[in-house]
Short mmCIF file of C-alpha atoms and ligand atoms in Angstrom, two decimals:
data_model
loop_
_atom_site.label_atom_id
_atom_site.label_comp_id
_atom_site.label_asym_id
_atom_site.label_seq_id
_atom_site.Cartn_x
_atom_site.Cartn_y
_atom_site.Cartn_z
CA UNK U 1 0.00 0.00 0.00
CA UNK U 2 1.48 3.19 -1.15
CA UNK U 3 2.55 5.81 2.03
CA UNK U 4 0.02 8.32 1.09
CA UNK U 5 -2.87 5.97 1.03
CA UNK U 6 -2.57 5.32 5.10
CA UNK U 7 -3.08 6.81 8.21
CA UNK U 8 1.07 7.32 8.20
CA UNK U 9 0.44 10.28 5.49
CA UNK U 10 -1.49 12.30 8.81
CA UNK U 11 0.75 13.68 11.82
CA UNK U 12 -1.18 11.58 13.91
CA UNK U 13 1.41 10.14 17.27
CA UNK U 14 2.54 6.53 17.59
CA UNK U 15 -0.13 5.57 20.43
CA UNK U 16 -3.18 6.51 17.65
CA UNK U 17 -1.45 4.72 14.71
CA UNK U 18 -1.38 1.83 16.71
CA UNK U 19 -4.58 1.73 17.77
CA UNK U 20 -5.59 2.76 14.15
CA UNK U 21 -4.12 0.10 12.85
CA UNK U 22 -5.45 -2.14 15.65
CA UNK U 23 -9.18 -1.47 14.96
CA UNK U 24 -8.65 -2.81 11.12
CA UNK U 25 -8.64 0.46 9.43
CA UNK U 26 -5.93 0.64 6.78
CA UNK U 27 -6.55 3.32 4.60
CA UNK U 28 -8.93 6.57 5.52
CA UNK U 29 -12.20 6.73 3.73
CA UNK U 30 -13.06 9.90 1.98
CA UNK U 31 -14.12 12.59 4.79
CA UNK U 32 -11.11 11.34 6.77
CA UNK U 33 -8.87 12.25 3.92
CA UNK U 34 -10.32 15.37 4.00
CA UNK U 35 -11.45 16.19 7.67
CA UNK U 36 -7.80 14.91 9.25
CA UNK U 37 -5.62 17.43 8.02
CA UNK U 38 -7.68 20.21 8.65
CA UNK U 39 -8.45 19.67 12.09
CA UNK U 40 -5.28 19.43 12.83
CA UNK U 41 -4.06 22.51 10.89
CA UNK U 42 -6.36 23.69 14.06
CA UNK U 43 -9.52 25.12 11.42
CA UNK U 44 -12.92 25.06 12.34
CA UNK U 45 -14.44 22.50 9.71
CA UNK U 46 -18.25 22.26 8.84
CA UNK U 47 -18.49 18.37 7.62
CA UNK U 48 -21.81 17.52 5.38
CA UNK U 49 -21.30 13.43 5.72
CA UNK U 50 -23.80 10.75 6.59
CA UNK U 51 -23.46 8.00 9.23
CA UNK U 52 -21.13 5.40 7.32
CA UNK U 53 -18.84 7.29 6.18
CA UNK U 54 -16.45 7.33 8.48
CA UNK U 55 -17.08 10.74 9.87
CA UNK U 56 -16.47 10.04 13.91
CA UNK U 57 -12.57 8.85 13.30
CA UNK U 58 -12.37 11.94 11.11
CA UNK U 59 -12.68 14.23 14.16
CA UNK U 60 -11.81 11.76 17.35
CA UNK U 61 -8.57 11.48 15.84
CA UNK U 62 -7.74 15.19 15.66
CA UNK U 63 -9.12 15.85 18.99
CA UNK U 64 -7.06 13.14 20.44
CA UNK U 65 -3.90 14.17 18.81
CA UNK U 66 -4.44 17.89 20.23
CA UNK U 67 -5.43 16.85 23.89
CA UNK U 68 -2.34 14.08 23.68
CA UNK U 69 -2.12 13.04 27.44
CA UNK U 70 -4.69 13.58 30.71
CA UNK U 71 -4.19 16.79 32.36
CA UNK U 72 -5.74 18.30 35.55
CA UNK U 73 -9.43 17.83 35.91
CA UNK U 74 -11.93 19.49 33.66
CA UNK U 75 -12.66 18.62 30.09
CA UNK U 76 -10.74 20.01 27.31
CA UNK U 77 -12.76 19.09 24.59
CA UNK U 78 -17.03 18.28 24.35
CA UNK U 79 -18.04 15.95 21.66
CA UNK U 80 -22.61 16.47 21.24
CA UNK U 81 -24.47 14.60 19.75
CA UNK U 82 -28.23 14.05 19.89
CA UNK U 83 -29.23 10.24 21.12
CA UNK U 84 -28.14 8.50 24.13
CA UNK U 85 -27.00 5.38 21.79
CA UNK U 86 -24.72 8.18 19.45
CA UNK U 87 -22.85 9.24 22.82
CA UNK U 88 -22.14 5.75 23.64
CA UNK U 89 -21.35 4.81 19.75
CA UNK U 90 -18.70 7.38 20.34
CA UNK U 91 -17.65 7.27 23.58
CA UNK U 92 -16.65 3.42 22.62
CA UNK U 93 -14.85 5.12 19.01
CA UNK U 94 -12.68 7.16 21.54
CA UNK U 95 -11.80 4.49 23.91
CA UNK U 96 -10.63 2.24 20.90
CA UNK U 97 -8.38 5.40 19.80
CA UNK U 98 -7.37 6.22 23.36
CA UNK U 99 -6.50 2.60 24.36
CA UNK U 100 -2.52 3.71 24.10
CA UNK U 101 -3.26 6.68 25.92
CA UNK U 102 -4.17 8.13 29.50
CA UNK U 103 -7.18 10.47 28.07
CA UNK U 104 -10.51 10.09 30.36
CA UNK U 105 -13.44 10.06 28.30
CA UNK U 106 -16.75 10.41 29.58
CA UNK U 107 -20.05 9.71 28.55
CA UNK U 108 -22.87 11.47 29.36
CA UNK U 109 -26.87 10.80 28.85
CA UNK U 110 -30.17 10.98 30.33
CA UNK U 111 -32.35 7.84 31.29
CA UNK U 112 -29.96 7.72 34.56
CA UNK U 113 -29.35 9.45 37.48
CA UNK U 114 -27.09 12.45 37.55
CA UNK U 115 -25.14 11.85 40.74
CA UNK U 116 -22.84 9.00 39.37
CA UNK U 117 -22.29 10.99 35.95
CA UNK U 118 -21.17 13.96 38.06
CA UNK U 119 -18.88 12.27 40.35
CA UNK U 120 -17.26 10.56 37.42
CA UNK U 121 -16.68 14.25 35.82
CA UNK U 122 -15.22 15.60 39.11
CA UNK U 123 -13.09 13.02 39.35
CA UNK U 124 -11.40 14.40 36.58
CA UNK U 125 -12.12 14.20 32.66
CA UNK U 126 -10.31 15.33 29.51
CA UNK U 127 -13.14 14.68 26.89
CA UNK U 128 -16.67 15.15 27.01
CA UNK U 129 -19.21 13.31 24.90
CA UNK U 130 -23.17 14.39 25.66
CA UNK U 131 -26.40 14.81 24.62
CA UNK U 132 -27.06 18.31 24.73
CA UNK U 133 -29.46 18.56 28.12
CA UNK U 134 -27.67 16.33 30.00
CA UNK U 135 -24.24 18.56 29.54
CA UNK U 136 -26.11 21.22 31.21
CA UNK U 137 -27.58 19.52 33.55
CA UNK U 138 -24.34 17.81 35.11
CA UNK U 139 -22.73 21.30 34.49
CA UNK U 140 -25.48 23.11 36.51
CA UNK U 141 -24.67 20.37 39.08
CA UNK U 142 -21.27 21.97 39.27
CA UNK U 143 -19.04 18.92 38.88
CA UNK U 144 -16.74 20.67 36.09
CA UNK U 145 -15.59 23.76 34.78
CA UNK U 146 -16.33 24.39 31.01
CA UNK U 147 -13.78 27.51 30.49
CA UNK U 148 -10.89 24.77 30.03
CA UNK U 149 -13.23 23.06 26.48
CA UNK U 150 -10.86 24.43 23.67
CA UNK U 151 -12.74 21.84 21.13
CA UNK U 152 -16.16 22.10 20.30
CA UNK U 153 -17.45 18.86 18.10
CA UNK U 154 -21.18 18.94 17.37
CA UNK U 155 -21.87 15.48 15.55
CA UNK U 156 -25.26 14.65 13.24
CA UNK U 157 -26.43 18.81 13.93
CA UNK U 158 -29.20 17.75 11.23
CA UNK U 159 -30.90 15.70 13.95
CA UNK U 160 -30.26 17.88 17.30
CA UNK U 161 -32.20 20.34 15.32
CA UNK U 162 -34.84 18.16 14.16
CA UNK U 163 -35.16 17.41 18.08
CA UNK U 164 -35.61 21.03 18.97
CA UNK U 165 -31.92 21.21 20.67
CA UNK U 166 -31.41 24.48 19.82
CA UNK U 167 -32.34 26.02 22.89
CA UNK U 168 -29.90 23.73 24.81
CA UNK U 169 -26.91 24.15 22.33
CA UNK U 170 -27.27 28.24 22.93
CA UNK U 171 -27.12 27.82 26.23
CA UNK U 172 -24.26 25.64 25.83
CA UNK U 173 -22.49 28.02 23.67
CA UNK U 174 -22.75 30.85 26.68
CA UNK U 175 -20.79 28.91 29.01
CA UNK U 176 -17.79 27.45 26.64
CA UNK U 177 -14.59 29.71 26.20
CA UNK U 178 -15.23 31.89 22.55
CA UNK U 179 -12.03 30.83 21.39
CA UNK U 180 -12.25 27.20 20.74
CA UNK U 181 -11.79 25.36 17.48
CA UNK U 182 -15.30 23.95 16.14
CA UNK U 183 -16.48 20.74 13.84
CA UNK U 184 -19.64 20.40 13.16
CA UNK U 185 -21.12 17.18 11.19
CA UNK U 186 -24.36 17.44 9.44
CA UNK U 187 -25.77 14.59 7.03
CA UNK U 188 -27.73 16.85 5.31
CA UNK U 189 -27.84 20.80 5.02
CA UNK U 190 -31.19 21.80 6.27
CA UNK U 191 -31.47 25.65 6.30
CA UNK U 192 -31.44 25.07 10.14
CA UNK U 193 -28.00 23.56 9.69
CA UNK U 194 -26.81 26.62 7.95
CA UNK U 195 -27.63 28.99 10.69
CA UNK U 196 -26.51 26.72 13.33
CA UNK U 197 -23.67 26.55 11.49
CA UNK U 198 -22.95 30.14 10.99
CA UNK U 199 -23.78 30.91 14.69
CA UNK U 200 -21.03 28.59 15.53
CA UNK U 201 -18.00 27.81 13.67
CA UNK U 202 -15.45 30.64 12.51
CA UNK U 203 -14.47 30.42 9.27
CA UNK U 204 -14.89 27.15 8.59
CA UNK U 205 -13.30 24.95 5.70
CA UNK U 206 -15.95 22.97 4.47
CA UNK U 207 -16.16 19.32 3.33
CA UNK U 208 -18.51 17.36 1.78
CA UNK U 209 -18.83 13.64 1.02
CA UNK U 210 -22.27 12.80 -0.79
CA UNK U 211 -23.61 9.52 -0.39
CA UNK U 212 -22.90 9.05 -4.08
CA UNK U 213 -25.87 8.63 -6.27
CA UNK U 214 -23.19 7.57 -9.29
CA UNK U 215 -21.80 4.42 -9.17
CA UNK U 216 -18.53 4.14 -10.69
CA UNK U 217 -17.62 3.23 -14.41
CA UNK U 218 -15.45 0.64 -13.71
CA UNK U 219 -18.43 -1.76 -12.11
CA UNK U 220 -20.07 -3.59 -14.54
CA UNK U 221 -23.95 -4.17 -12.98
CA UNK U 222 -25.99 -7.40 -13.77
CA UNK U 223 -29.36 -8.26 -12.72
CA UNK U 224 -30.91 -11.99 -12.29
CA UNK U 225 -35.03 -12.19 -12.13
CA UNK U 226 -35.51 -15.40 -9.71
CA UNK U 227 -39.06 -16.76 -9.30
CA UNK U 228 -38.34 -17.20 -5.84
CA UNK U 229 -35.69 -17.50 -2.79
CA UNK U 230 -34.94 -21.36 -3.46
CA UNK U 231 -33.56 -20.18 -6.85
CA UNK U 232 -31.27 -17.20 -5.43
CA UNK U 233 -29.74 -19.97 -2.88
CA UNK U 234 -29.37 -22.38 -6.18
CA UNK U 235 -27.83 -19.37 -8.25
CA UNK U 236 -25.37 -18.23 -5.54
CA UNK U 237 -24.21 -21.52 -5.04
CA UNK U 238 -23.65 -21.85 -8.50
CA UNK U 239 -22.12 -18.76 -9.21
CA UNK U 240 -19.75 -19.06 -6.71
CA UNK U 241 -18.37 -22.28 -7.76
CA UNK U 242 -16.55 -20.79 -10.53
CA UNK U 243 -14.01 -19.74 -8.19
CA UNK U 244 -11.62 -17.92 -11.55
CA UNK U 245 -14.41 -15.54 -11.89
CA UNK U 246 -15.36 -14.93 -7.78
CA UNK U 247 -11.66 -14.61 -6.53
CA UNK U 248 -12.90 -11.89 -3.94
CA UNK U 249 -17.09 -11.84 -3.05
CA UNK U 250 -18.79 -9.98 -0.73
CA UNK U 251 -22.57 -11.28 -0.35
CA UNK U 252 -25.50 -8.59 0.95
CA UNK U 253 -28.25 -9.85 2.52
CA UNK U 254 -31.15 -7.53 4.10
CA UNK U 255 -31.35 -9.30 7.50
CA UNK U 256 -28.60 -10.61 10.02
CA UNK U 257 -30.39 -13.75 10.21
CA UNK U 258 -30.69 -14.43 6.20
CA UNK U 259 -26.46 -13.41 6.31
CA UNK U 260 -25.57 -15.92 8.79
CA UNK U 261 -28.09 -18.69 6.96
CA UNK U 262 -26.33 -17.78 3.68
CA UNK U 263 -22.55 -17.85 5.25
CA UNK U 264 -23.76 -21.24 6.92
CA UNK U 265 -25.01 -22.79 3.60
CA UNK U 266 -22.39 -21.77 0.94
CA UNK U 267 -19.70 -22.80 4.16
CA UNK U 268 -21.45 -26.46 3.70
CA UNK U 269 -21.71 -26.67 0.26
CA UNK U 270 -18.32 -25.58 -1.17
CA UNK U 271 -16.49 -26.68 1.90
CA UNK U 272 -14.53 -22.97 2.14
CA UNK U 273 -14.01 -21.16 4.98
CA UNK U 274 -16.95 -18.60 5.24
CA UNK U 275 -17.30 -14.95 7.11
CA UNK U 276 -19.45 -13.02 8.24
CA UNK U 277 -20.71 -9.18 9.51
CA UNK U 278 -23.30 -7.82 10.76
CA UNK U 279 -24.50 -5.90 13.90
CA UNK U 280 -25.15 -8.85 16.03
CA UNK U 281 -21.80 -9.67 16.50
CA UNK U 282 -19.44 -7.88 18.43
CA UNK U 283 -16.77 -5.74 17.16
CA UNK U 284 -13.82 -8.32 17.41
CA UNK U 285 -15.67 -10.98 16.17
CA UNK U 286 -16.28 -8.09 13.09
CA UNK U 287 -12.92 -7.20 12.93
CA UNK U 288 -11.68 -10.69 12.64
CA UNK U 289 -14.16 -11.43 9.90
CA UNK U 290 -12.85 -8.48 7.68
CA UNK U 291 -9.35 -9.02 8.54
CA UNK U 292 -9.47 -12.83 7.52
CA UNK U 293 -11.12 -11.37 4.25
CA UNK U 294 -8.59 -8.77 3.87
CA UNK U 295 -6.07 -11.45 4.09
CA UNK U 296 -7.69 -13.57 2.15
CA UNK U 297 -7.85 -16.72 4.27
CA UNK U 298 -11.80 -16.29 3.02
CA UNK U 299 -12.60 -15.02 -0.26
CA UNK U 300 -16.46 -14.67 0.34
CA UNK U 301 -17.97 -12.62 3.03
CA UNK U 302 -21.56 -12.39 3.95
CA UNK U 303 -22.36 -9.11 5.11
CA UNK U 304 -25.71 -6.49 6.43
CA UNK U 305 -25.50 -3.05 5.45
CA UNK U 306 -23.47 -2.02 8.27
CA UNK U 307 -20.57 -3.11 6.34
CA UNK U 308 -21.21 -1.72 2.94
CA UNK U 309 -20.50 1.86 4.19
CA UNK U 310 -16.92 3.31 5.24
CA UNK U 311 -15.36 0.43 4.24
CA UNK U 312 -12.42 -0.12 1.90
CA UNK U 313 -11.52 -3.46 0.69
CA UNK U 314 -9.40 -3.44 -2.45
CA UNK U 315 -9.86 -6.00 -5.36
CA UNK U 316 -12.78 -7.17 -4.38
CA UNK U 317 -14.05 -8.84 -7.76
CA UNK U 318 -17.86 -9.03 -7.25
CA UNK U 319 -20.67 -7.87 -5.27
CA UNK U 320 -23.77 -10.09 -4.94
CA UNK U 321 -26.89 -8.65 -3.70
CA UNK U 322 -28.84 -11.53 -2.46
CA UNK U 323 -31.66 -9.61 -1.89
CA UNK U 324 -32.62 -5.80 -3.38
CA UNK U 325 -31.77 -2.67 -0.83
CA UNK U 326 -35.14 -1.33 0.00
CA UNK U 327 -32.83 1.97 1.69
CA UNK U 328 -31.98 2.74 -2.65
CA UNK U 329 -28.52 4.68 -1.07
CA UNK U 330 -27.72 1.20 0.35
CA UNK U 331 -27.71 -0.10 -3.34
CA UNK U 332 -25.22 2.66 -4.01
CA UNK U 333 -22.89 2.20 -1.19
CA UNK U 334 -23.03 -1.95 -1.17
CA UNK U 335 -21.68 -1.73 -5.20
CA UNK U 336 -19.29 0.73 -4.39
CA UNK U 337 -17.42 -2.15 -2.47
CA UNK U 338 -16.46 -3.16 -5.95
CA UNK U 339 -14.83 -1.99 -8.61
CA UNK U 340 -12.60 0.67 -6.09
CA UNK U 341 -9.72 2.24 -7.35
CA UNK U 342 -10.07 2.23 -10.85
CA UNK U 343 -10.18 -1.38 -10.19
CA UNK U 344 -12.85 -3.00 -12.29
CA UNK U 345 -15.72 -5.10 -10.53
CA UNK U 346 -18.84 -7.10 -11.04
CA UNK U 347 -22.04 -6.42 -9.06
CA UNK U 348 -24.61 -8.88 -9.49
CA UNK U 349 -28.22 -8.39 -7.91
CA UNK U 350 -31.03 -11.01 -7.56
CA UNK U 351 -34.60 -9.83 -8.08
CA UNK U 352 -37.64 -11.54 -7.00
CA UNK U 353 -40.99 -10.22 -8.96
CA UNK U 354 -41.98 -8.52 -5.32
CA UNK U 355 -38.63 -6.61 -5.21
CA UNK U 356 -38.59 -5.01 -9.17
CA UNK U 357 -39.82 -2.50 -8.16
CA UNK U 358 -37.19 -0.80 -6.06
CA UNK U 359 -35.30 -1.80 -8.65
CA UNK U 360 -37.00 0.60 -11.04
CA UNK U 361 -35.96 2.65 -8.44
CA UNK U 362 -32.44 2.35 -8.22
CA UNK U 363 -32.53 2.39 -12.23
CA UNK U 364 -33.61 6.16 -11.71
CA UNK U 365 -31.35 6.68 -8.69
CA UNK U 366 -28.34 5.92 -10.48
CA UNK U 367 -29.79 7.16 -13.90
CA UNK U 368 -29.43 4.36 -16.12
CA UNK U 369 -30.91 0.63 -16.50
CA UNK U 370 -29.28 -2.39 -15.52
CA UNK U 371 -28.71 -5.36 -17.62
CA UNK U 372 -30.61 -8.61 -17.16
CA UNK U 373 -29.45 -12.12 -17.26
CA UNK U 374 -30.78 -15.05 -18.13
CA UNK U 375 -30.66 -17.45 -14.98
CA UNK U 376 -29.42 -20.65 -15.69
CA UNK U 377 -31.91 -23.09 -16.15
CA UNK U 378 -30.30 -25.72 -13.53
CA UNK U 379 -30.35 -22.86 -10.88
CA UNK U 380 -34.22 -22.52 -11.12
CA UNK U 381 -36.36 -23.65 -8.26
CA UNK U 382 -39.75 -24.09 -10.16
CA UNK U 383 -41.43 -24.06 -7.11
CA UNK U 384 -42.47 -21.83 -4.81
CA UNK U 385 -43.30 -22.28 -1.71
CA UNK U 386 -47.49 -20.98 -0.71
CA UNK U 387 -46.06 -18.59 2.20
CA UNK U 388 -44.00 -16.94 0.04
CA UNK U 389 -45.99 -16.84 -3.09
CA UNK U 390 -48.72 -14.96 -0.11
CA UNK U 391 -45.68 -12.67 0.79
CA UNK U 392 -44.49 -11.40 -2.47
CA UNK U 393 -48.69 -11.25 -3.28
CA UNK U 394 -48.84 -8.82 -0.08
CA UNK U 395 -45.90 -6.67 -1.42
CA UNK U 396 -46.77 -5.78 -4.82
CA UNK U 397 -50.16 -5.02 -3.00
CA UNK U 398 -48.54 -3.08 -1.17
CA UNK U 399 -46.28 -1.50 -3.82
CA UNK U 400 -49.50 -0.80 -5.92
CA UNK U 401 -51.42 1.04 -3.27
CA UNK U 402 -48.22 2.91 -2.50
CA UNK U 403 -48.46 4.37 -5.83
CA UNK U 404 -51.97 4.67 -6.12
CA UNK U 405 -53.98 4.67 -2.74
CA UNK U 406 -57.09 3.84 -4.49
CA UNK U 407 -55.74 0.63 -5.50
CA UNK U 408 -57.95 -2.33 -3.61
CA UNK U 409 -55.60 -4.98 -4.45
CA UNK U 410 -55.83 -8.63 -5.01
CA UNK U 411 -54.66 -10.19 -1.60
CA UNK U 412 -57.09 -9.42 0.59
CA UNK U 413 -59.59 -11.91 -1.54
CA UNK U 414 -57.28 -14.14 -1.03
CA UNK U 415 -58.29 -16.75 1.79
CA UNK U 416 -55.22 -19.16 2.92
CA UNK U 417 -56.23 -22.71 2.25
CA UNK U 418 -57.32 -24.58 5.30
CA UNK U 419 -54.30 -25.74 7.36
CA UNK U 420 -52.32 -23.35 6.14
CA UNK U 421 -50.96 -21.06 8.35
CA UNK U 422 -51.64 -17.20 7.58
CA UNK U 423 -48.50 -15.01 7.08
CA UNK U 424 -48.41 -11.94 9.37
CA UNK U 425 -51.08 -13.67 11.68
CA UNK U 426 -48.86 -15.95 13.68
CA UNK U 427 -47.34 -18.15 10.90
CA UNK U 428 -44.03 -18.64 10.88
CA UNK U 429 -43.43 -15.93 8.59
CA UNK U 430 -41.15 -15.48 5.23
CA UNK U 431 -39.56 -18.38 3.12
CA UNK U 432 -36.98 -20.64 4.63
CA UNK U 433 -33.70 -22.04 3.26
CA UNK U 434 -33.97 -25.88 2.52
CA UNK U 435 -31.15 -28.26 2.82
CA UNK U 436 -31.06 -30.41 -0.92
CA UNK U 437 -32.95 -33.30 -0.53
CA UNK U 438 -36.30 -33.84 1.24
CA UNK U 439 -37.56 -30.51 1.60
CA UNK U 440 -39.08 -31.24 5.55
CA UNK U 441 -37.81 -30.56 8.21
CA UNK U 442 -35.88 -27.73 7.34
CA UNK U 443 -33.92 -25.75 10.09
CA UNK U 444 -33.01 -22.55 8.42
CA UNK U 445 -33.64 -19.10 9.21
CA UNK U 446 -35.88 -16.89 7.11
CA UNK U 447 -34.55 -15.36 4.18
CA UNK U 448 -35.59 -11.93 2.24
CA UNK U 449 -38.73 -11.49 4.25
CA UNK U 450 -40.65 -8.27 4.15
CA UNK U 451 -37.15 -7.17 5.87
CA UNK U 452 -38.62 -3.71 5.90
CA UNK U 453 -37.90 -3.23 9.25
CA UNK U 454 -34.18 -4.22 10.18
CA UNK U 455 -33.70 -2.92 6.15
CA UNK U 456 -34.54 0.42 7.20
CA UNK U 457 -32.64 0.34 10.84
CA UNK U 458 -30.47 3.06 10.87
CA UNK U 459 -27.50 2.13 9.78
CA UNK U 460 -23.81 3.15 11.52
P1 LIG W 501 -19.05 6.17 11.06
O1 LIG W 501 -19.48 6.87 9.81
O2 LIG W 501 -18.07 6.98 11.84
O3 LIG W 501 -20.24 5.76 11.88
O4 LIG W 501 -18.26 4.84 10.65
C1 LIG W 501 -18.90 3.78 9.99
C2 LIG W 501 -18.15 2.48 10.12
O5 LIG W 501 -16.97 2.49 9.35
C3 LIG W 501 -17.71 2.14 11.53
O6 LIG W 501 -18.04 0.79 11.76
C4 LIG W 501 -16.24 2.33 11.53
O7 LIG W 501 -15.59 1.46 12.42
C5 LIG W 501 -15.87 2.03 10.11
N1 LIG W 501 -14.71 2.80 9.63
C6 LIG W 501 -14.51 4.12 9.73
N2 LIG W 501 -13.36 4.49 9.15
C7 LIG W 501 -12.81 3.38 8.64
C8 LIG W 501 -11.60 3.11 7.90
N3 LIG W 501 -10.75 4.06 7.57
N4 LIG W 501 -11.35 1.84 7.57
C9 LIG W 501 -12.22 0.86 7.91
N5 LIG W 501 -13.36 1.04 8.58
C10 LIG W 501 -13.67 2.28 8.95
#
């Protein structure tokens, strides 16, 4: 890897390079390119970059490298961001950074009582990270003295303004030192943002990473319609034994569950080693999963969204969407794994009837049709199952009446057949991966159900 690539090219100290390194990240994505060496030129910076991107490195590691080592008691720099689970997200993103230093970091949120969080500040702190009411409130408690905060970081300002924390942040702004240097992260650029914005940073240098809406030249895009789930399992599998075309795969799936069913099966059939990521594992057992994919002691990995974003994994060959994003973005981000670098790349998609039309949808998203493929006539399950035929019956319902409301739709006159059980009323739900052979019994997990909900999760 060329010098300028890493996190070497930054003036970052040995302690964060370690732990840099230690956490799996080997080159900066784009806003930490950016964001890195202006922070710690010391400018105020006014970041428009979604969750994914790799925005929270992009300032902890600045604000580490200026605070350095622990010193006397009050905080030197706040970190605010709107939800209790954001704080903690990066309260853990500075522990990882600070593990090879001294630096106190401490979180603060509501939902608990004050007295411990107070304590824990006047016991000494070098880094704040809160939610904006419950800074003031331990403040008004008078555990800590704000006149020492010489870094101001004010992380997704989008949604503290959508929340109505603008009364809190003015507040906040009254009792921090005027001279301070400033970040302040937005997703999107509101008109809110912009006043918030110009209320609080000082000549900012701006930088901007879109979620990009282009996909790159260099990835060649194919689409497979399936019948059914049976036949993406079939098609996979068969894809994926031509291992001169799939040297490097990385597999989407919508739901944690599908991932690990997938990562299970294709470990079975082809008798590789198979990895997986997604948010129900912890971060090591993440970490080692990229790492051995990295390394290549596993050439496929089975991933959720969480891993399509921020991520860069060089020569990865293809990208197979097992199942169509229903966030369009996620389409975006997931074939951007691909094809990096100038590097050319394959992304492959399977498409049920229910899910064509979000892929209409990422056609006008990324402005131009993909090509279809003719599915091999081995790989198709003719077959499919009642429960799912019901399902995909529901969604393009659904889909109809979503674009015209008037639209009565077919399923409801639809009775299940006696014995059957009803999907959505108790049944067990969406189709289920069969092992070959008798098709009872089966012991997978459900795959590409209505997904909806963990599909539209936030992501980060
Ligand atoms: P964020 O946008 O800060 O929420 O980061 C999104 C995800 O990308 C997190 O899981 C980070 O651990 C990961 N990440 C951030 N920067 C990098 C990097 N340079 N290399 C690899 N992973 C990264």
């Amino acid at each position: 890897m060329q010098e300028d690539q890493d996190f070497s090219q930054f003036k970052l100290n040995k302690q964060l390079l370690t732990a840099v390194a230690e956490a799996g990240y080997t080159k900066p994505t784009e806003i930490q390119q950016k964001a890195i060496p202006l922070m710690l030129a010391g400018h105020d910076l006014f970041g428009i970059a979604p969750t994914g991107t790799g925005k929270t490195a992009a300032y902890v590691l600045p604000v580490l490298m200026k605070l350095k080592y622990a010193q006397d008691i009050h905080p030197r720099a706040l970190i605010l961001a709107p939800t209790r689970e954001l704080v903690m997200q990066i309260d853990e993103v500075v522990r990882q950074f600070a593990k090879y230093t001294d630096l106190r970091c401490l979180p603060l949120i509501g939902g608990k009582g004050i007295k411990p969080q107070a304590e824990a500040a006047a016991a000494g702190v070098d880094i704040i990270v809160s939610t904006p009411q419950r800074f003031l409130d331990v403040y008004a408690s008078g555990a800590f003295l704000p006149r020492f905060i010489k870094t101001f970081i004010m992380d997704e300002a989008d949604k503290m303004m959508d929340m109505g924390f603008k009364g809190q942040i003015n507040r906040i702004l009254e009792v921090v030192p005027p001279k301070r240097q400033n970040a302040l992260f937005s997703a999107t650029m509101p008109d809110r943002v912009a006043e918030l914005a110009g209320d609080f940073l000082d000549f900012p240098e701006r930088v901007e990473v879109a979620p990009q809406a282009t996909t790159a030249e260099t990835i060649d895009q194919l689409i497979y319609e399936v019948p059914n789930n049976r036949t993406k399992i079939n098609l996979l599998l068969q894809l994926l034994q031509d291992r001169e075309r799939f040297t490097r795969v990385i597999v989407f799936a919508k739901t944690r569950q599908t991932a690990s069913d997938i990562a299970k099966y294709l470990q079975r059939k082809l008798m590789v080693p198979v990895r997986v990521v997604h948010a129900n594992k912890d971060q090591n057992s993440r970490n080692n999963a990229m790492e051995d994919f990295r390394e290549g002691e596993s050439h496929i990995l089975v991933a959720t969204d969480i891993a399509s974003r921020g991520l860069d994994i060089s020569d990865v060959s293809h990208v197979i969407n097992f199942d169509v994003p229903l966030v369009y973005d996620d389409y975006v981000h997931r074939v951007g794994r691909t094809g990096r670098a100038e590097k050319s790349g394959e992304a492959i998609t399977f498409v049920t009837p229910a899910e064509l039309y979000h892929i209409t949808k990422i056609e006008e998203l990324i402005s131009k049709p993909i090509l279809r493929e003719a599915v091999p006539q081995e790989a198709i399950a003719e077959e499919t199952p009642f429960e799912e035929r019901q399902d995909m019956a529901r969604e393009l319902d659904r889909q109809k009446r979503k674009d015209n409301p008037d639209f009565k739709g077919a399923f409801h006159e639809k009775k299940a057949r006696p014995g059957q059980s009803q999907p959505g009323k108790g049944g067990p739900g969406g189709p289920k991966f069969k092992k070959k052979g008798p098709n009872k019994n089966s012991k997978g997990g459900k795959i590409a159900g209505k997904g909806g909900k963990s599909a539209r999760r936030k992501k980060g």
